[in-house]
Amino acid sequence: MHFYILTLFPDLIRQIMQTSIIGRAVNSGILTFEAVNIRDYTTDKHKKVDDYPYGGGAGMVMQAQPVYDAWKAVREKIGPDHTSVRTIYLTPQAPVFSQQMAKTFAKEQHLILLCGHYEGIDERVLEEIVTDYLSIGDYVLTGGELPAMVLADAVSRMVPGVLANEQSGSTESLEGSLLEYPQYSRPEEWNHKKVPAVLLSGNHANVDAWRREQSILRTIERRPDLLSQADLTEKERETYL
Ligand code: ADE
């Protein structure tokens, strides 16, 4: 999977992508990240990439030309064989990104992520290049870089081979719209609190049943809004809801 991130702050992207699990996947060649500096593509002699908004108002708007030329350079690099490469613009004015979307995007070979700054990007270039508008939540950040990294991280860990244990990508929070069960590690007793006995029993069927129940109870308590779409059996619905 190849990520291309169009940004005014490429160093920020490079820092994040060199670390942790994602960094390992980059080193092993499963993922590539290319941070493309939009400023490198401006034709303005002072390297300017923004200007005042027509109609007035606060702040500056990123101009169409450097964004378009940076995108075109990436698009040409990917090549004409890949006709339907998605270009995702991170913006709070969009549907909220989800685990389900992460799984869908993980099937793509290439993803272009566009990060905005200031008061946004000239609408005309967005109309030309963007295929998907996505938000990471109902709050406003200072730029699209952190949202792009959130999306890239969530998508990356759904790419086969990125997680050491393939299973941990599926039996986890939000699988089937349920939250994950609580986890425990050594010691068996800490701060006068014992690990639930069933987890020490060695009976895998009982462990699975307990974890399933904990997932359901936790979702009811913490995210009841997920229940309407949760994968519950008839019996579970009768028992818990
Ligand atoms: N840019 C600024 N805020 C954002 C958000 N919440 N999601 C995506 N992009 C953004």
Short mmCIF file of C-alpha atoms and ligand atoms in Angstrom, two decimals:
data_model
loop_
_atom_site.label_atom_id
_atom_site.label_comp_id
_atom_site.label_asym_id
_atom_site.label_seq_id
_atom_site.Cartn_x
_atom_site.Cartn_y
_atom_site.Cartn_z
CA MET A 1 0.00 0.00 0.00
CA HIS A 2 1.39 3.36 -1.03
CA PHE A 3 0.36 6.58 0.75
CA TYR A 4 1.02 10.00 -0.77
CA ILE A 5 0.40 12.89 1.61
CA LEU A 6 0.06 16.36 0.12
CA THR A 7 0.96 18.80 2.87
CA LEU A 8 2.67 22.06 3.81
CA PHE A 9 4.41 20.23 6.70
CA PRO A 10 6.12 17.15 5.28
CA ASP A 11 8.55 16.82 8.22
CA LEU A 12 5.66 16.26 10.61
CA ILE A 13 4.43 13.35 8.50
CA ARG A 14 7.90 11.80 8.14
CA GLN A 15 8.46 11.88 11.91
CA ILE A 16 5.27 10.02 12.71
CA MET A 17 5.61 7.44 9.99
CA GLN A 18 9.09 6.34 11.00
CA THR A 19 8.00 5.08 14.40
CA SER A 20 6.29 2.09 15.90
CA ILE A 21 4.35 -0.60 14.05
CA ILE A 22 3.89 1.57 11.00
CA GLY A 23 7.63 2.24 10.84
CA ARG A 24 8.27 -1.49 10.92
CA ALA A 25 5.86 -2.07 8.04
CA VAL A 26 7.60 0.70 6.09
CA ASN A 27 10.99 -0.92 6.70
CA SER A 28 9.73 -4.29 5.57
CA GLY A 29 8.30 -2.72 2.39
CA ILE A 30 4.61 -3.46 3.03
CA LEU A 31 3.84 0.26 3.25
CA THR A 32 5.36 3.34 1.68
CA PHE A 33 4.74 6.93 2.74
CA GLU A 34 5.63 9.85 0.58
CA ALA A 35 5.13 13.31 2.07
CA VAL A 36 4.86 15.77 -0.80
CA ASN A 37 5.48 19.43 0.01
CA ILE A 38 2.79 21.49 -1.73
CA ARG A 39 5.04 24.55 -1.45
CA ASP A 40 7.55 22.91 -3.81
CA TYR A 41 4.97 23.27 -6.58
CA THR A 42 4.03 26.92 -6.29
CA THR A 43 4.82 29.09 -9.29
CA ASP A 44 4.81 32.20 -7.08
CA LYS A 45 8.26 33.79 -6.92
CA HIS A 46 7.97 34.26 -3.14
CA LYS A 47 6.90 30.61 -2.70
CA LYS A 48 3.48 31.76 -1.52
CA VAL A 49 0.73 29.10 -1.39
CA ASP A 50 -2.16 31.08 0.10
CA ASP A 51 -4.07 34.31 -0.42
CA TYR A 52 -7.04 36.30 0.93
CA PRO A 53 -10.52 34.88 0.47
CA TYR A 54 -12.69 36.49 -2.21
CA GLY A 55 -15.68 38.09 -0.50
CA GLY A 56 -13.65 38.92 2.58
CA GLY A 57 -13.48 37.24 5.96
CA ALA A 58 -10.84 36.00 8.34
CA GLY A 59 -7.81 33.96 7.43
CA MET A 60 -6.16 32.80 4.25
CA VAL A 61 -7.13 30.26 1.63
CA MET A 62 -4.75 27.75 0.05
CA GLN A 63 -4.62 28.50 -3.66
CA ALA A 64 -5.59 26.05 -6.35
CA GLN A 65 -2.41 26.08 -8.47
CA PRO A 66 0.19 24.57 -6.08
CA VAL A 67 -2.29 22.00 -4.76
CA TYR A 68 -3.25 20.94 -8.26
CA ASP A 69 0.33 20.70 -9.51
CA ALA A 70 1.47 18.72 -6.46
CA TRP A 71 -1.46 16.33 -6.96
CA LYS A 72 -0.76 16.02 -10.69
CA ALA A 73 2.89 15.13 -9.99
CA VAL A 74 1.77 12.35 -7.64
CA ARG A 75 -0.86 11.17 -10.08
CA GLU A 76 1.71 10.97 -12.88
CA LYS A 77 4.11 9.08 -10.64
CA ILE A 78 1.46 6.47 -9.84
CA GLY A 79 0.94 6.08 -13.57
CA PRO A 80 -1.94 5.83 -16.04
CA ASP A 81 -2.62 2.12 -15.35
CA HIS A 82 -4.21 3.01 -12.03
CA THR A 83 -7.31 4.80 -13.18
CA SER A 84 -9.31 5.02 -9.98
CA VAL A 85 -6.87 6.20 -7.30
CA ARG A 86 -8.75 7.84 -4.44
CA THR A 87 -7.84 11.33 -3.27
CA ILE A 88 -9.08 11.93 0.27
CA TYR A 89 -9.42 15.46 1.62
CA LEU A 90 -9.41 15.69 5.41
CA THR A 91 -11.93 18.25 6.58
CA PRO A 92 -14.39 18.64 9.44
CA GLN A 93 -17.07 19.28 6.80
CA ALA A 94 -17.48 15.61 5.94
CA PRO A 95 -18.79 12.24 7.13
CA VAL A 96 -16.86 10.82 10.09
CA PHE A 97 -14.20 8.20 9.29
CA SER A 98 -14.91 4.71 10.69
CA GLN A 99 -13.31 1.30 11.19
CA GLN A 100 -15.44 0.00 8.32
CA MET A 101 -13.99 2.66 6.01
CA ALA A 102 -10.47 1.77 7.22
CA LYS A 103 -11.04 -1.81 6.07
CA THR A 104 -12.37 -0.66 2.69
CA PHE A 105 -9.45 1.71 2.06
CA ALA A 106 -6.96 -1.01 3.07
CA LYS A 107 -7.84 -2.82 -0.17
CA GLU A 108 -6.52 0.06 -2.29
CA GLN A 109 -3.03 -0.03 -3.76
CA HIS A 110 -2.55 3.75 -3.61
CA LEU A 111 -4.15 6.49 -1.50
CA ILE A 112 -3.59 10.22 -1.88
CA LEU A 113 -4.31 12.25 1.27
CA LEU A 114 -4.72 16.01 1.00
CA CYS A 115 -4.09 18.13 4.11
CA GLY A 116 -5.54 21.62 4.28
CA HIS A 117 -4.50 24.58 6.42
CA TYR A 118 -5.69 28.07 7.22
CA GLU A 119 -9.32 28.59 6.24
CA GLY A 120 -9.30 25.78 3.70
CA ILE A 121 -8.48 25.19 0.05
CA ASP A 122 -9.88 26.90 -3.05
CA GLU A 123 -13.06 24.98 -3.84
CA ARG A 124 -12.28 24.70 -7.55
CA VAL A 125 -9.25 22.45 -7.09
CA LEU A 126 -11.17 20.29 -4.60
CA GLU A 127 -13.86 19.78 -7.24
CA GLU A 128 -11.17 18.72 -9.70
CA ILE A 129 -9.21 16.18 -7.62
CA VAL A 130 -11.03 15.00 -4.47
CA THR A 131 -12.92 11.69 -4.53
CA ASP A 132 -13.65 11.39 -0.77
CA TYR A 133 -14.20 14.03 1.91
CA LEU A 134 -13.58 12.70 5.43
CA SER A 135 -13.56 14.06 8.97
CA ILE A 136 -12.01 12.30 11.98
CA GLY A 137 -14.59 13.74 14.38
CA ASP A 138 -16.75 16.70 15.24
CA TYR A 139 -14.06 19.13 16.36
CA VAL A 140 -11.81 21.48 14.44
CA LEU A 141 -8.03 21.01 14.28
CA THR A 142 -5.49 23.50 12.93
CA GLY A 143 -4.67 21.39 9.89
CA GLY A 144 -5.25 18.15 8.08
CA GLU A 145 -1.92 16.49 8.99
CA LEU A 146 -3.02 14.86 12.25
CA PRO A 147 -6.30 13.66 10.68
CA ALA A 148 -4.34 12.26 7.70
CA MET A 149 -2.05 10.39 10.09
CA VAL A 150 -5.03 9.06 12.05
CA LEU A 151 -6.54 7.76 8.83
CA ALA A 152 -3.24 6.35 7.55
CA ASP A 153 -2.61 4.55 10.85
CA ALA A 154 -6.08 3.01 10.98
CA VAL A 155 -5.92 1.94 7.32
CA SER A 156 -2.35 0.62 7.60
CA ARG A 157 -3.09 -1.78 10.41
CA MET A 158 -5.82 -3.35 8.26
CA VAL A 159 -3.29 -4.07 5.48
CA PRO A 160 -2.29 -7.77 5.62
CA GLY A 161 1.14 -8.25 7.19
CA VAL A 162 1.27 -4.94 9.07
CA LEU A 163 0.17 -6.38 12.41
CA ALA A 164 2.32 -9.20 13.76
CA ASN A 165 -0.71 -11.19 14.78
CA GLU A 166 -3.32 -11.25 11.97
CA GLN A 167 -6.00 -12.03 14.53
CA SER A 168 -5.53 -8.82 16.45
CA GLY A 169 -6.90 -6.91 13.47
CA SER A 170 -10.25 -8.65 13.72
CA THR A 171 -11.01 -9.52 17.36
CA GLU A 172 -10.79 -6.02 18.68
CA SER A 173 -12.77 -2.92 19.47
CA LEU A 174 -15.49 -2.07 16.95
CA GLU A 175 -15.44 -5.45 15.23
CA GLY A 176 -19.14 -6.07 14.64
CA SER A 177 -19.76 -2.66 16.25
CA LEU A 178 -18.88 -4.01 19.71
CA LEU A 179 -16.17 -2.69 22.02
CA GLU A 180 -13.35 -4.98 23.07
CA TYR A 181 -13.48 -6.95 26.34
CA PRO A 182 -11.12 -5.95 29.19
CA GLN A 183 -7.56 -7.33 29.16
CA TYR A 184 -5.32 -8.45 32.03
CA SER A 185 -1.68 -9.45 32.35
CA ARG A 186 0.63 -10.53 35.17
CA PRO A 187 0.55 -10.47 38.15
CA GLU A 188 -2.61 -12.38 39.08
CA GLU A 189 -3.22 -9.94 41.91
CA TRP A 190 -2.37 -6.25 41.85
CA ASN A 191 -3.46 -3.58 44.31
CA HIS A 192 -5.80 -6.15 45.97
CA LYS A 193 -7.51 -6.73 42.63
CA LYS A 194 -7.60 -10.24 41.17
CA VAL A 195 -7.71 -11.21 37.51
CA PRO A 196 -11.17 -12.71 36.73
CA ALA A 197 -10.91 -16.43 37.58
CA VAL A 198 -12.28 -17.61 34.24
CA LEU A 199 -9.20 -16.23 32.45
CA LEU A 200 -6.96 -18.49 34.57
CA SER A 201 -9.15 -21.58 34.09
CA GLY A 202 -7.64 -22.76 30.82
CA ASN A 203 -11.16 -23.44 29.52
CA HIS A 204 -11.19 -21.67 26.16
CA ALA A 205 -14.92 -21.99 25.59
CA ASN A 206 -15.61 -20.33 28.93
CA VAL A 207 -13.03 -17.63 28.23
CA ASP A 208 -14.65 -16.89 24.84
CA ALA A 209 -18.13 -16.76 26.39
CA TRP A 210 -16.95 -14.42 29.16
CA ARG A 211 -15.20 -12.11 26.69
CA ARG A 212 -18.24 -12.00 24.45
CA GLU A 213 -20.41 -11.02 27.40
CA GLN A 214 -17.94 -8.38 28.55
CA SER A 215 -17.89 -6.89 25.04
CA ILE A 216 -21.65 -6.60 25.02
CA LEU A 217 -21.88 -5.16 28.55
CA ARG A 218 -19.11 -2.66 27.85
CA THR A 219 -20.81 -1.50 24.66
CA ILE A 220 -24.12 -1.08 26.50
CA GLU A 221 -22.40 0.97 29.19
CA ARG A 222 -20.00 3.09 27.14
CA ARG A 223 -21.32 3.25 23.59
CA PRO A 224 -25.03 2.47 23.55
CA ASP A 225 -25.25 4.33 20.23
CA LEU A 226 -23.43 1.38 18.57
CA LEU A 227 -25.98 -1.23 19.67
CA SER A 228 -28.45 -0.71 16.84
CA GLN A 229 -25.80 -1.85 14.33
CA ALA A 230 -24.05 -4.44 16.56
CA ASP A 231 -23.74 -8.07 15.45
CA LEU A 232 -25.81 -9.69 18.21
CA THR A 233 -27.67 -13.01 18.06
CA GLU A 234 -31.40 -13.12 18.78
CA LYS A 235 -30.61 -14.73 22.12
CA GLU A 236 -28.10 -12.02 23.03
CA ARG A 237 -30.60 -9.33 22.15
CA GLU A 238 -33.18 -10.95 24.42
CA THR A 239 -30.68 -11.39 27.26
CA TYR A 240 -28.97 -8.01 27.26
CA LEU A 241 -31.13 -5.40 25.56
N1 ADE B 1 -9.14 19.39 9.65
C1 ADE B 1 -9.42 20.15 10.72
N2 ADE B 1 -10.20 19.50 11.57
C2 ADE B 1 -10.43 18.26 11.05
C3 ADE B 1 -11.17 17.12 11.45
N3 ADE B 1 -11.85 17.09 12.59
N4 ADE B 1 -11.18 16.05 10.64
C4 ADE B 1 -10.52 16.08 9.47
N5 ADE B 1 -9.81 17.12 9.04
C5 ADE B 1 -9.75 18.21 9.80
#
